[in-house]
Coordinates of C-alpha atoms in Angstrom, one line a residue:
M1 CA -18.7 -248.3 -134.8
S2 CA -20.8 -249.6 -137.6
K3 CA -21.9 -252.6 -135.8
K4 CA -22.8 -252.0 -132.2
I5 CA -22.8 -255.2 -129.9
N6 CA -25.5 -254.5 -127.3
I7 CA -24.5 -256.6 -124.2
D8 CA -27.7 -255.8 -122.8
K9 CA -29.5 -257.9 -125.2
F10 CA -27.5 -260.8 -124.0
Q11 CA -27.9 -259.9 -120.3
N12 CA -31.5 -259.7 -120.6
I13 CA -31.8 -263.2 -121.9
L14 CA -29.4 -264.7 -119.4
E15 CA -31.2 -263.0 -116.5
S16 CA -34.5 -264.3 -117.6
Y17 CA -33.0 -267.7 -116.9
S18 CA -32.7 -266.9 -113.3
R19 CA -36.4 -265.6 -112.9
Y20 CA -38.1 -268.8 -112.8
I21 CA -35.7 -270.4 -110.3
L22 CA -35.5 -267.7 -107.7
Y23 CA -38.7 -268.2 -105.8
P24 CA -39.0 -268.1 -102.0
L25 CA -38.7 -271.6 -100.3
H26 CA -41.6 -272.6 -98.2
T27 CA -41.4 -275.2 -95.4
N28 CA -44.9 -276.7 -96.0
S29 CA -45.0 -279.3 -98.5
Y30 CA -47.9 -278.4 -100.9
Y31 CA -47.2 -274.5 -101.2
F32 CA -43.3 -275.4 -101.3
I33 CA -43.9 -277.2 -104.5
N34 CA -46.5 -275.0 -106.0
S35 CA -44.6 -271.9 -105.2
I36 CA -41.1 -272.9 -106.8
L37 CA -41.9 -274.8 -110.0
P38 CA -45.6 -274.4 -110.8
N39 CA -45.1 -275.8 -114.4
P40 CA -41.8 -277.4 -114.7
E41 CA -42.4 -278.4 -118.3
E42 CA -43.1 -274.8 -119.3
R43 CA -40.0 -273.6 -117.5
K44 CA -37.9 -276.3 -119.3
G45 CA -39.3 -275.1 -122.5
E46 CA -38.4 -271.5 -121.7
L47 CA -34.9 -272.6 -120.7
V48 CA -34.6 -274.5 -124.1
E49 CA -35.9 -271.4 -126.1
K50 CA -33.6 -269.1 -124.3
N51 CA -30.8 -271.3 -124.8
N52 CA -31.4 -271.4 -128.5
N53 CA -31.7 -267.5 -128.6
I54 CA -28.3 -267.1 -127.2
R55 CA -26.8 -269.5 -129.4
D56 CA -28.2 -267.6 -132.3
L57 CA -26.8 -264.4 -131.0
E58 CA -23.2 -266.0 -130.4
K59 CA -23.6 -267.0 -134.1
E60 CA -24.6 -263.5 -135.1
L61 CA -21.5 -262.4 -133.3
T62 CA -19.4 -264.8 -134.8
S63 CA -20.6 -264.0 -138.2
L64 CA -20.1 -260.5 -137.6
E65 CA -16.5 -261.0 -136.6
S66 CA -15.9 -263.2 -139.9
E67 CA -17.3 -260.3 -142.0
I68 CA -15.3 -257.9 -140.3
K69 CA -12.1 -259.8 -140.9
K70 CA -13.0 -260.2 -144.6
G71 CA -13.2 -256.6 -145.0
N72 CA -17.0 -257.0 -146.0
E73 CA -18.1 -254.4 -143.5
P74 CA -18.4 -250.9 -145.2
L75 CA -17.1 -247.9 -143.3
K76 CA -20.1 -245.5 -142.5
L77 CA -18.8 -242.1 -143.2
G78 CA -20.9 -239.3 -142.0
I79 CA -20.8 -235.9 -143.9
V80 CA -21.5 -233.0 -141.4
G81 CA -20.7 -229.2 -141.3
G82 CA -22.2 -226.0 -141.2
F83 CA -24.8 -224.4 -143.5
S84 CA -23.7 -224.5 -147.2
T85 CA -20.3 -225.9 -146.6
G86 CA -20.6 -227.9 -149.9
K87 CA -21.4 -231.3 -148.4
S88 CA -23.5 -232.6 -151.4
S89 CA -20.8 -231.3 -154.0
F90 CA -18.3 -233.0 -151.7
I91 CA -20.1 -236.2 -152.0
N92 CA -20.5 -236.0 -155.7
A93 CA -16.8 -235.4 -156.1
L94 CA -16.2 -238.6 -154.0
I95 CA -18.5 -240.6 -156.2
G96 CA -17.4 -239.0 -159.3
E97 CA -20.9 -238.0 -160.5
E98 CA -23.2 -235.4 -159.6
L99 CA -26.0 -237.4 -157.8
L100 CA -26.9 -235.2 -155.0
G101 CA -28.8 -231.9 -155.5
V102 CA -26.6 -228.9 -155.4
K103 CA -28.4 -226.4 -157.4
L104 CA -31.2 -226.1 -155.1
Q105 CA -30.8 -223.8 -152.1
P106 CA -30.7 -224.1 -149.2
A107 CA -28.7 -227.4 -148.6
T108 CA -30.2 -230.9 -148.1
A109 CA -33.0 -231.2 -145.4
Q110 CA -32.9 -234.8 -144.8
V111 CA -30.2 -237.6 -144.2
T112 CA -29.4 -239.3 -147.5
Y113 CA -27.7 -242.9 -147.1
L114 CA -25.4 -243.8 -150.3
K115 CA -24.3 -247.4 -150.5
Y116 CA -23.2 -249.6 -153.4
G117 CA -25.8 -251.3 -155.7
E118 CA -26.0 -252.8 -159.1
K119 CA -27.8 -249.9 -160.4
L120 CA -28.9 -246.3 -159.7
T121 CA -31.9 -246.3 -157.5
Y122 CA -33.8 -243.7 -155.1
K123 CA -35.7 -244.8 -152.3
K124 CA -37.3 -243.3 -149.1
V125 CA -36.9 -245.4 -146.1
L126 CA -39.5 -245.4 -143.4
K127 CA -39.2 -245.5 -139.7
S128 CA -40.7 -248.9 -140.0
G129 CA -37.8 -250.2 -142.3
E130 CA -40.0 -250.2 -145.3
E131 CA -38.1 -249.0 -148.5
I132 CA -40.2 -247.2 -151.2
I133 CA -38.6 -246.5 -154.6
I134 CA -39.0 -242.9 -155.9
S135 CA -37.9 -241.0 -158.9
P136 CA -34.8 -238.7 -158.8
E137 CA -37.2 -235.7 -159.2
V138 CA -39.1 -236.7 -156.1
Y139 CA -36.0 -237.3 -154.1
Q140 CA -34.4 -234.0 -155.1
N141 CA -37.6 -232.1 -154.3
A142 CA -38.0 -234.0 -151.0
S143 CA -34.5 -233.8 -149.8
N144 CA -34.4 -230.1 -149.8
H145 CA -36.0 -227.2 -148.2
A146 CA -36.8 -226.0 -151.6
D147 CA -40.2 -227.7 -151.5
N148 CA -41.4 -227.3 -148.0
N149 CA -44.6 -229.2 -148.4
V150 CA -42.8 -232.2 -150.0
A151 CA -39.8 -232.1 -147.5
K152 CA -42.1 -231.9 -144.4
A153 CA -44.8 -234.4 -145.9
G154 CA -44.7 -237.6 -143.9
D155 CA -41.6 -236.4 -141.7
S156 CA -43.1 -238.5 -138.7
D157 CA -42.8 -241.7 -140.8
L158 CA -39.6 -240.8 -142.8
S159 CA -36.1 -242.3 -141.5
H160 CA -33.9 -241.1 -144.3
F161 CA -33.4 -241.3 -148.0
L162 CA -31.3 -244.2 -149.6
I163 CA -29.4 -244.1 -152.8
T164 CA -27.7 -247.0 -154.5
Y165 CA -25.1 -246.4 -157.2
P166 CA -22.4 -248.8 -158.7
A167 CA -19.5 -246.8 -157.8
P168 CA -16.4 -248.7 -156.7
F169 CA -16.0 -246.1 -153.8
L170 CA -19.4 -247.1 -152.3
S171 CA -18.4 -250.9 -152.1
T172 CA -16.0 -250.2 -149.2
I173 CA -17.4 -246.8 -147.8
N174 CA -21.1 -245.9 -147.3
I175 CA -21.6 -242.3 -147.1
I176 CA -24.5 -240.5 -145.0
D177 CA -25.1 -237.0 -146.1
T178 CA -26.7 -235.1 -143.3
P179 CA -28.5 -231.8 -143.0
G180 CA -25.6 -230.5 -141.0
F181 CA -25.9 -227.7 -138.4
S182 CA -26.6 -224.1 -138.2
S183 CA -29.0 -224.1 -141.1
E184 CA -32.1 -222.2 -141.1
S185 CA -34.0 -225.2 -139.5
K186 CA -33.0 -226.3 -135.9
A187 CA -35.0 -229.6 -136.9
D188 CA -32.0 -230.4 -139.1
D189 CA -29.5 -230.2 -136.1
E190 CA -31.5 -232.7 -134.3
V191 CA -31.8 -235.1 -137.3
T192 CA -27.9 -234.7 -137.7
K193 CA -27.2 -235.3 -134.0
G194 CA -29.5 -238.4 -134.1
W195 CA -27.4 -240.1 -136.9
I196 CA -23.9 -239.3 -135.6
D197 CA -24.0 -242.3 -133.1
E198 CA -24.6 -244.6 -135.8
L199 CA -21.3 -243.6 -137.9
D200 CA -17.6 -245.0 -137.8
A201 CA -16.2 -241.7 -138.9
L202 CA -17.3 -238.0 -139.6
V203 CA -16.0 -235.8 -142.2
W204 CA -16.5 -232.2 -141.0
L205 CA -16.5 -229.7 -143.8
F206 CA -15.6 -226.2 -143.6
D207 CA -16.1 -223.3 -146.1
A208 CA -12.5 -222.2 -146.7
N209 CA -13.9 -218.6 -146.3
K210 CA -15.3 -219.2 -142.9
V211 CA -13.2 -221.2 -140.2
G212 CA -12.8 -221.1 -136.6
D213 CA -16.6 -220.8 -135.7
K214 CA -17.1 -221.2 -131.8
E215 CA -20.5 -222.8 -132.3
E216 CA -18.8 -225.6 -134.4
A217 CA -16.0 -225.8 -132.1
D218 CA -18.5 -226.6 -129.2
L219 CA -20.4 -229.1 -131.4
L220 CA -17.3 -230.9 -132.3
N221 CA -16.2 -231.1 -128.4
Q222 CA -19.5 -233.4 -128.1
Y223 CA -18.0 -236.0 -130.3
R224 CA -14.4 -236.5 -129.1
D225 CA -14.9 -240.2 -129.2
K226 CA -15.3 -240.2 -133.0
K227 CA -12.8 -240.2 -135.8
I228 CA -13.3 -237.0 -137.3
I229 CA -11.5 -235.7 -140.4
G230 CA -11.7 -231.9 -141.1
I231 CA -12.1 -230.8 -144.7
I232 CA -11.3 -227.3 -145.8
N233 CA -13.7 -227.1 -148.8
K234 CA -13.7 -224.5 -151.6
I235 CA -9.9 -224.1 -151.0
D236 CA -9.6 -222.9 -154.6
S237 CA -11.2 -219.7 -153.6
K238 CA -8.2 -219.0 -151.6
P239 CA -4.6 -218.1 -153.0
P240 CA -1.9 -220.7 -152.1
S241 CA -0.3 -218.0 -150.0
V242 CA -2.8 -218.1 -147.3
R243 CA -3.9 -221.9 -147.4
E244 CA -1.4 -223.1 -144.9
K245 CA -2.4 -220.4 -142.5
I246 CA -6.1 -221.5 -142.8
K247 CA -5.0 -225.0 -142.0
A248 CA -3.1 -224.2 -139.0
E249 CA -6.0 -222.2 -137.7
V250 CA -8.4 -225.0 -138.2
E251 CA -5.9 -227.3 -136.5
K252 CA -5.6 -225.1 -133.5
T253 CA -9.3 -224.7 -133.1
Y254 CA -10.5 -228.3 -133.4
A255 CA -9.4 -231.6 -132.3
F256 CA -9.3 -233.4 -135.7
D257 CA -7.9 -236.7 -136.5
S258 CA -6.4 -235.1 -139.6
V259 CA -7.1 -232.1 -141.9
F260 CA -7.2 -231.7 -145.8
F261 CA -7.6 -229.1 -148.2
Y262 CA -10.2 -229.8 -150.8
S263 CA -12.2 -228.4 -153.7
A264 CA -15.2 -230.4 -154.5
K265 CA -15.9 -228.2 -157.8
K266 CA -12.3 -228.6 -159.1
T267 CA -12.1 -232.3 -158.0
L268 CA -15.2 -233.3 -159.8
D269 CA -14.1 -231.2 -163.0
A270 CA -10.9 -233.3 -163.0
I271 CA -12.7 -236.7 -162.7
T272 CA -15.1 -235.7 -165.3
G273 CA -12.2 -234.7 -167.6
E274 CA -10.5 -237.9 -167.0
V275 CA -13.5 -239.9 -167.5
E276 CA -14.2 -238.2 -171.0
R277 CA -10.6 -238.5 -171.9
D278 CA -10.7 -242.3 -171.0
V279 CA -13.8 -242.7 -173.2
Q280 CA -12.1 -241.0 -176.1
L281 CA -8.9 -243.3 -175.8
E282 CA -11.1 -246.5 -175.4
A283 CA -12.8 -245.6 -178.6
L284 CA -9.6 -245.1 -180.5
I285 CA -7.9 -248.1 -179.3
E286 CA -11.0 -250.3 -180.3
I287 CA -10.5 -249.0 -183.9
L288 CA -6.9 -249.5 -183.8
L289 CA -7.3 -253.2 -182.6
E290 CA -9.9 -253.7 -185.3
N291 CA -7.7 -252.7 -188.0
T292 CA -3.9 -253.6 -186.9
A293 CA -4.5 -257.0 -188.8
S294 CA -5.3 -255.7 -192.0
K295 CA -2.7 -255.1 -194.7
D296 CA -4.2 -251.9 -195.6
D297 CA -2.6 -248.6 -194.7
L298 CA -3.8 -246.8 -191.5
Q299 CA -3.0 -243.2 -191.3
I300 CA -3.2 -241.5 -187.9
D301 CA -3.1 -237.7 -187.6
I302 CA -2.7 -236.1 -184.2
S303 CA -2.9 -232.4 -184.3
A304 CA -3.1 -229.8 -181.6
K305 CA -6.8 -229.8 -181.7
E306 CA -7.9 -232.9 -183.2
I307 CA -7.3 -236.8 -183.7
T308 CA -8.1 -238.3 -187.2
V309 CA -7.6 -242.0 -188.3
Q310 CA -8.0 -242.6 -191.9
K311 CA -7.8 -246.1 -193.9
N312 CA -7.4 -246.1 -197.7
G313 CA -8.5 -242.3 -197.7
D314 CA -11.6 -243.0 -195.8
T315 CA -11.9 -241.3 -192.3
L316 CA -12.6 -244.0 -189.6
Y317 CA -12.2 -241.6 -186.7
N318 CA -12.3 -237.8 -186.4
E319 CA -12.8 -236.2 -182.9
K320 CA -11.5 -233.0 -181.2
K321 CA -8.8 -233.7 -178.9
I322 CA -9.6 -233.9 -175.1
R323 CA -7.1 -232.1 -173.0
V324 CA -7.1 -232.5 -169.2
K325 CA -5.2 -229.9 -167.4
E326 CA -2.9 -230.7 -164.4
N327 CA -5.3 -230.3 -161.4
K328 CA -3.4 -229.8 -158.2
F329 CA -6.7 -230.1 -156.4
K330 CA -7.0 -233.7 -157.6
E331 CA -3.9 -234.3 -155.4
F332 CA -5.8 -233.1 -152.3
E333 CA -8.5 -235.7 -153.4
D334 CA -5.8 -238.5 -153.6
A335 CA -4.4 -237.5 -150.1
F336 CA -7.9 -237.7 -148.6
Q337 CA -8.5 -241.1 -150.3
N338 CA -5.4 -242.6 -148.8
R339 CA -6.5 -241.5 -145.3
L340 CA -10.0 -243.2 -145.9
T341 CA -8.2 -246.5 -146.6
D342 CA -6.2 -246.1 -143.5
L343 CA -9.2 -245.2 -141.4
K344 CA -11.0 -248.2 -142.6
Q345 CA -8.3 -250.6 -141.6
E346 CA -8.2 -248.7 -138.3
V347 CA -12.0 -249.1 -137.7
Q348 CA -11.7 -252.7 -138.7
S349 CA -9.2 -253.3 -136.0
I350 CA -11.3 -251.3 -133.4
L351 CA -14.5 -253.4 -134.6
L352 CA -12.7 -256.6 -134.1
E353 CA -11.3 -255.5 -130.8
N354 CA -14.9 -254.4 -130.0
V355 CA -16.4 -257.8 -130.8
G356 CA -13.6 -259.7 -129.0
E357 CA -14.5 -257.6 -125.9
H358 CA -18.1 -258.1 -126.0
Y359 CA -17.6 -261.9 -126.7
T360 CA -15.5 -262.1 -123.7
E361 CA -17.9 -260.2 -121.7
L362 CA -20.8 -262.3 -122.9
N363 CA -19.0 -265.5 -122.0
D364 CA -18.0 -264.3 -118.6
F365 CA -21.4 -263.1 -117.9
K366 CA -23.1 -266.2 -119.3
Y367 CA -20.8 -268.6 -117.3
E368 CA -21.5 -266.4 -114.1
V369 CA -25.2 -266.8 -114.6
I370 CA -24.8 -270.5 -115.3
D371 CA -22.8 -271.1 -112.2
D372 CA -25.5 -269.2 -110.1
L373 CA -28.3 -271.2 -112.0
S374 CA -26.5 -274.3 -111.2
R375 CA -26.1 -273.4 -107.5
E376 CA -29.8 -272.5 -107.3
V377 CA -30.7 -275.7 -109.0
N378 CA -28.5 -277.9 -106.6
A379 CA -29.6 -275.9 -103.6
L380 CA -33.4 -276.7 -104.7
H381 CA -32.3 -280.3 -105.4
K382 CA -31.2 -280.6 -101.9
Q383 CA -34.0 -278.8 -100.6
F384 CA -36.7 -281.1 -102.2
I385 CA -34.8 -284.1 -100.9
I386 CA -34.9 -282.8 -97.4
E387 CA -38.6 -281.7 -97.7
D388 CA -39.4 -285.2 -99.1
K389 CA -37.9 -286.9 -96.1
K390 CA -39.8 -284.4 -93.8
L391 CA -43.0 -285.1 -95.7
R392 CA -42.5 -288.8 -95.2
K393 CA -41.9 -288.4 -91.6
T394 CA -44.8 -286.2 -91.5
F395 CA -46.8 -288.8 -93.1
E396 CA -45.8 -291.5 -90.6
D397 CA -46.4 -289.3 -87.6
T398 CA -49.8 -287.9 -88.7
D399 CA -51.0 -291.5 -89.5
N400 CA -50.0 -292.8 -86.1
N401 CA -51.8 -289.7 -84.6
L402 CA -54.9 -290.3 -86.6
K403 CA -55.1 -294.0 -85.7
E404 CA -54.5 -293.2 -82.0
F405 CA -57.2 -290.4 -82.0
L406 CA -59.5 -292.9 -83.9
G407 CA -59.0 -295.5 -81.2
N408 CA -59.4 -293.1 -78.2
E409 CA -62.5 -291.4 -79.8
F410 CA -64.1 -294.7 -80.6
D411 CA -63.6 -296.0 -77.1
S412 CA -65.2 -293.0 -75.5
W413 CA -68.1 -293.1 -78.2
Q414 CA -68.5 -296.8 -77.6
K415 CA -69.0 -296.6 -74.0
D416 CA -71.4 -293.5 -74.3
F417 CA -73.2 -295.4 -77.1
F418 CA -74.0 -298.6 -75.3
N419 CA -74.8 -296.8 -72.2
K420 CA -77.5 -294.8 -73.9
L421 CA -78.5 -297.9 -75.9
F422 CA -79.0 -300.2 -72.7
D423 CA -81.0 -297.3 -71.1
K424 CA -83.2 -297.1 -74.4
I425 CA -83.8 -301.0 -74.3
F426 CA -83.8 -302.1 -70.7
Q427 CA -84.9 -300.6 -67.3
I428 CA -83.8 -301.6 -63.9
R429 CA -86.8 -301.6 -61.4
V430 CA -86.5 -301.9 -57.7
D431 CA -89.5 -303.3 -55.5
S432 CA -89.2 -302.3 -52.0
G433 CA -91.3 -304.6 -49.5
I434 CA -91.9 -304.7 -45.7
F435 CA -89.3 -307.3 -45.1
S436 CA -87.1 -307.3 -48.3
S437 CA -86.7 -305.6 -51.8
S438 CA -85.9 -307.0 -55.3
T439 CA -84.1 -305.5 -58.3
M440 CA -85.7 -306.4 -61.7
I441 CA -84.2 -306.0 -65.1
E442 CA -87.0 -305.7 -67.9
T443 CA -87.3 -304.7 -71.4
R444 CA -89.0 -301.5 -72.4
T445 CA -90.8 -302.7 -75.4
D446 CA -91.2 -306.0 -77.6
D447 CA -90.1 -306.5 -81.4
H448 CA -93.7 -305.5 -82.6
D449 CA -93.4 -301.9 -81.5
K450 CA -92.7 -300.0 -84.9
A451 CA -92.6 -296.5 -83.6
Y452 CA -89.9 -297.7 -80.9
Y453 CA -87.8 -299.2 -83.5
D454 CA -88.1 -296.1 -85.8
D455 CA -87.0 -293.8 -83.2
L456 CA -84.1 -296.3 -82.2
K457 CA -83.2 -296.3 -85.8
Q458 CA -82.9 -292.5 -86.1
R459 CA -80.8 -292.2 -82.7
T460 CA -78.6 -295.0 -83.8
E461 CA -77.9 -293.4 -87.3
N462 CA -77.3 -289.9 -85.5
R463 CA -74.8 -291.5 -83.2
F464 CA -73.0 -293.3 -86.0
N465 CA -72.8 -290.0 -88.1
S466 CA -71.8 -288.1 -85.1
F467 CA -68.8 -290.4 -84.6
L468 CA -68.1 -290.3 -88.5
N469 CA -68.3 -286.4 -88.4
T470 CA -65.9 -286.2 -85.4
I471 CA -63.3 -288.2 -87.0
L472 CA -63.7 -286.6 -90.5
N473 CA -63.6 -283.0 -88.9
N474 CA -60.2 -284.1 -87.1
Y475 CA -58.9 -285.6 -90.3
G476 CA -59.7 -282.6 -92.4
N477 CA -58.2 -280.1 -89.7
T478 CA -55.0 -282.1 -89.7
L479 CA -54.7 -282.0 -93.5
N480 CA -55.5 -278.3 -93.5
N481 CA -53.0 -277.6 -90.8
L482 CA -50.3 -279.6 -92.7
Q483 CA -51.1 -277.9 -96.0
L484 CA -50.8 -281.0 -97.9
G485 CA -53.3 -280.4 -100.6
D486 CA -55.6 -277.7 -102.4
P487 CA -58.5 -277.0 -100.1
K488 CA -60.8 -277.7 -103.0
E489 CA -59.3 -281.1 -103.4
I490 CA -59.5 -281.9 -99.8
S491 CA -63.2 -280.8 -99.9
T492 CA -64.0 -283.0 -102.8
L493 CA -62.3 -285.9 -101.1
F494 CA -64.3 -285.4 -97.8
G495 CA -67.5 -285.4 -99.8
D496 CA -66.6 -288.6 -101.6
S497 CA -65.4 -290.3 -98.4
Y498 CA -68.6 -288.9 -96.6
N499 CA -71.2 -290.1 -99.2
M500 CA -69.2 -293.6 -99.2
L501 CA -69.4 -293.9 -95.3
S502 CA -73.0 -292.5 -95.2
T503 CA -74.0 -295.7 -97.4
I504 CA -72.2 -298.0 -95.2
I505 CA -73.5 -296.4 -92.0
E506 CA -77.1 -297.1 -93.6
G507 CA -76.3 -300.8 -93.6
L508 CA -74.7 -300.8 -90.1
V509 CA -77.8 -299.1 -88.6
E510 CA -80.0 -301.7 -90.3
S511 CA -77.8 -304.5 -88.8
T512 CA -77.9 -302.7 -85.3
I513 CA -81.7 -302.6 -85.3
D514 CA -81.7 -306.3 -86.3
G515 CA -79.2 -307.2 -83.6
T516 CA -81.0 -305.4 -81.1
K517 CA -84.3 -307.1 -81.8
A518 CA -82.5 -310.5 -81.5
V519 CA -81.4 -309.5 -78.1
I520 CA -84.9 -308.4 -77.0
N521 CA -86.5 -311.7 -78.3
C522 CA -84.0 -313.7 -76.4
F523 CA -84.7 -311.7 -73.2
E524 CA -87.1 -312.5 -70.3
D525 CA -87.6 -310.2 -67.5
Y526 CA -85.8 -311.3 -64.2
E527 CA -84.7 -310.5 -60.8
T528 CA -81.1 -309.8 -60.1
S529 CA -78.9 -309.4 -56.9
N530 CA -76.5 -307.1 -58.6
A531 CA -78.0 -304.4 -61.3
N532 CA -74.4 -303.5 -62.4
D533 CA -73.4 -307.0 -63.3
A534 CA -76.5 -307.5 -65.1
K535 CA -76.3 -304.3 -67.2
E536 CA -72.5 -305.4 -68.0
W537 CA -73.8 -308.6 -69.2
W538 CA -76.5 -307.4 -71.6
T539 CA -74.3 -304.5 -72.8
Y540 CA -71.7 -307.2 -73.9
N541 CA -74.4 -309.2 -75.7
L542 CA -75.6 -306.2 -77.4
D543 CA -72.0 -305.4 -78.4
L544 CA -71.9 -309.0 -79.8
A545 CA -75.0 -308.4 -81.9
I546 CA -74.2 -305.0 -83.1
P547 CA -71.6 -304.2 -85.8
D548 CA -70.1 -301.1 -84.1
E549 CA -66.5 -302.2 -84.6
Q550 CA -67.3 -302.4 -88.3
L551 CA -68.0 -298.6 -88.1
R552 CA -64.8 -298.0 -86.6
D553 CA -62.9 -300.4 -89.1
Y554 CA -64.4 -298.8 -92.2
V555 CA -63.8 -295.3 -91.2
A556 CA -60.3 -296.3 -90.2
V557 CA -59.8 -297.9 -93.7
I558 CA -61.2 -295.0 -95.7
V559 CA -59.5 -292.3 -93.8
S560 CA -56.2 -294.2 -93.9
D561 CA -56.7 -294.9 -97.8
D562 CA -57.6 -291.3 -98.4
F563 CA -54.6 -289.9 -96.3
F564 CA -52.3 -292.5 -98.1
D565 CA -53.5 -291.3 -101.4
I566 CA -52.8 -287.5 -100.6
C567 CA -49.4 -288.4 -99.2
Q568 CA -48.5 -290.6 -102.0
K569 CA -49.4 -287.7 -104.6
R570 CA -47.4 -285.2 -102.8
S571 CA -44.6 -287.5 -102.4
N572 CA -44.8 -288.3 -106.2
D573 CA -44.9 -284.5 -106.8
Y574 CA -41.6 -284.3 -104.9
Q575 CA -40.1 -287.1 -107.1
H576 CA -41.3 -285.6 -110.2
Y577 CA -39.8 -282.1 -109.3
I578 CA -36.5 -283.7 -108.4
S579 CA -36.5 -285.4 -111.6
E580 CA -37.3 -282.2 -113.7
L581 CA -34.5 -280.3 -111.7
K582 CA -32.2 -283.0 -112.9
E583 CA -33.3 -282.4 -116.3
I584 CA -33.0 -278.5 -115.9
Q585 CA -29.5 -279.0 -114.6
E586 CA -28.5 -280.9 -117.7
L587 CA -29.8 -278.1 -119.7
I588 CA -27.8 -275.7 -117.8
N589 CA -24.8 -277.9 -118.0
N590 CA -25.3 -277.6 -122.0
L591 CA -25.6 -274.0 -122.2

């Protein structure tokens, strides 16, 4: 058909809709989000663009259908056949003027496409689609094998030649003149085969002196899906007594739609003669019309050989009489033209049916894909909601676990911290006598021993940082195991949190040293009957003077805030993607 509706073009667009949605679902939150819709805005943009594309294609299909119904779609009629069967002469007869070169031998070497135009133009059309105007002489040389250098020059870039001409025949039927088959160049065969799929119908020319060629029969069998009309050209070279026998042989050998006799030469002669006669009559009528209103006498003399018109003795017109002999070969032309008219209507019906089938196929396929997309989006929507609930539950459980770990770890750390701090500050000494013994609790230094306090400060800072690192490492491992965020993002967050807590720890360490000095200043060595009670008492006083609980509380607040921020960001991502899916669903519904 002259307009091929390539359903693959539509399928490719529709199938590309589904590619963005068919990603594997992951159970963890961070990778679940980032693997399904890494860029929803971009995806929505692609969906809108592809939707616009398919709407444009639907409009193109509708426009094509309208043009076909109006009959504005010309029939593409290919002229093919064996070597020197008179293809160019046949085309000239159809057009009514000798446009194509028939005097140069052998026959045409390139495809020539003829269509209607306001004036006669010759162009060569490159494979890129570019059209270049050329002169008739360049065309005639380049389209024939007569000038091999010209014919082959730029073959790799040349698609075909294009001729426009203001012939009424070409307004409804485009003619494609091919090199044909079995010429001296096998390349011509390939050129011809390459064009046949583009044609609506074929005219297969035979030389009346050579029909029933097996090679041609084999070629014809390759194109049984085409409307093929057989033309027995040069029939004037055969006497009437054998013509029907020739036609019967052709119809028996080939599966043609129909077969016609033809004489391109005689038909063109008849058309040319009619044109010349019409010109003569038009001139004569014009003279008569100009002078019929005059009262002067007109004298018209029509002899066997000439026509003369006189007025008052003056000769107004004198020409030899043009006689057109009855030409039976013109009848063959008329029969063929009638078949072409019917063929155009048949092709129009087939085209409309073809367009309708493809439109139905397009819609069926489109709605099938839309349904699939809708199901995918709904499934994702539900999956996101489920994941969001799971995420919130995970946040809650993890937060409780972190708080429990922090409390347990602090209790353990605090006990160890004060045991070591007591041992650093106090000593318990037992004096054994002959009759009795005494237990003394004493300080190891006073508040003026700088080296002692510098060492105490360093030890305290190390122990505070040790607690901090234990909590942050557990927190980081928890986030990584949950895969709640980008590892780089978490690492940056750790760095910020650690820097903030390190600054806080510096202040807490200073307060710890000051509190320790205050306890030492208030202490006097004394004897005790119960060393354990004494240690517990002074450990309690140290606990009151030292801000160790503030370390726990600061770490808890910062870790909790960071964790909440990460969880909230993930939850916001889920809500954002759920919103995006709703918008995508609306776009799909509007396809």
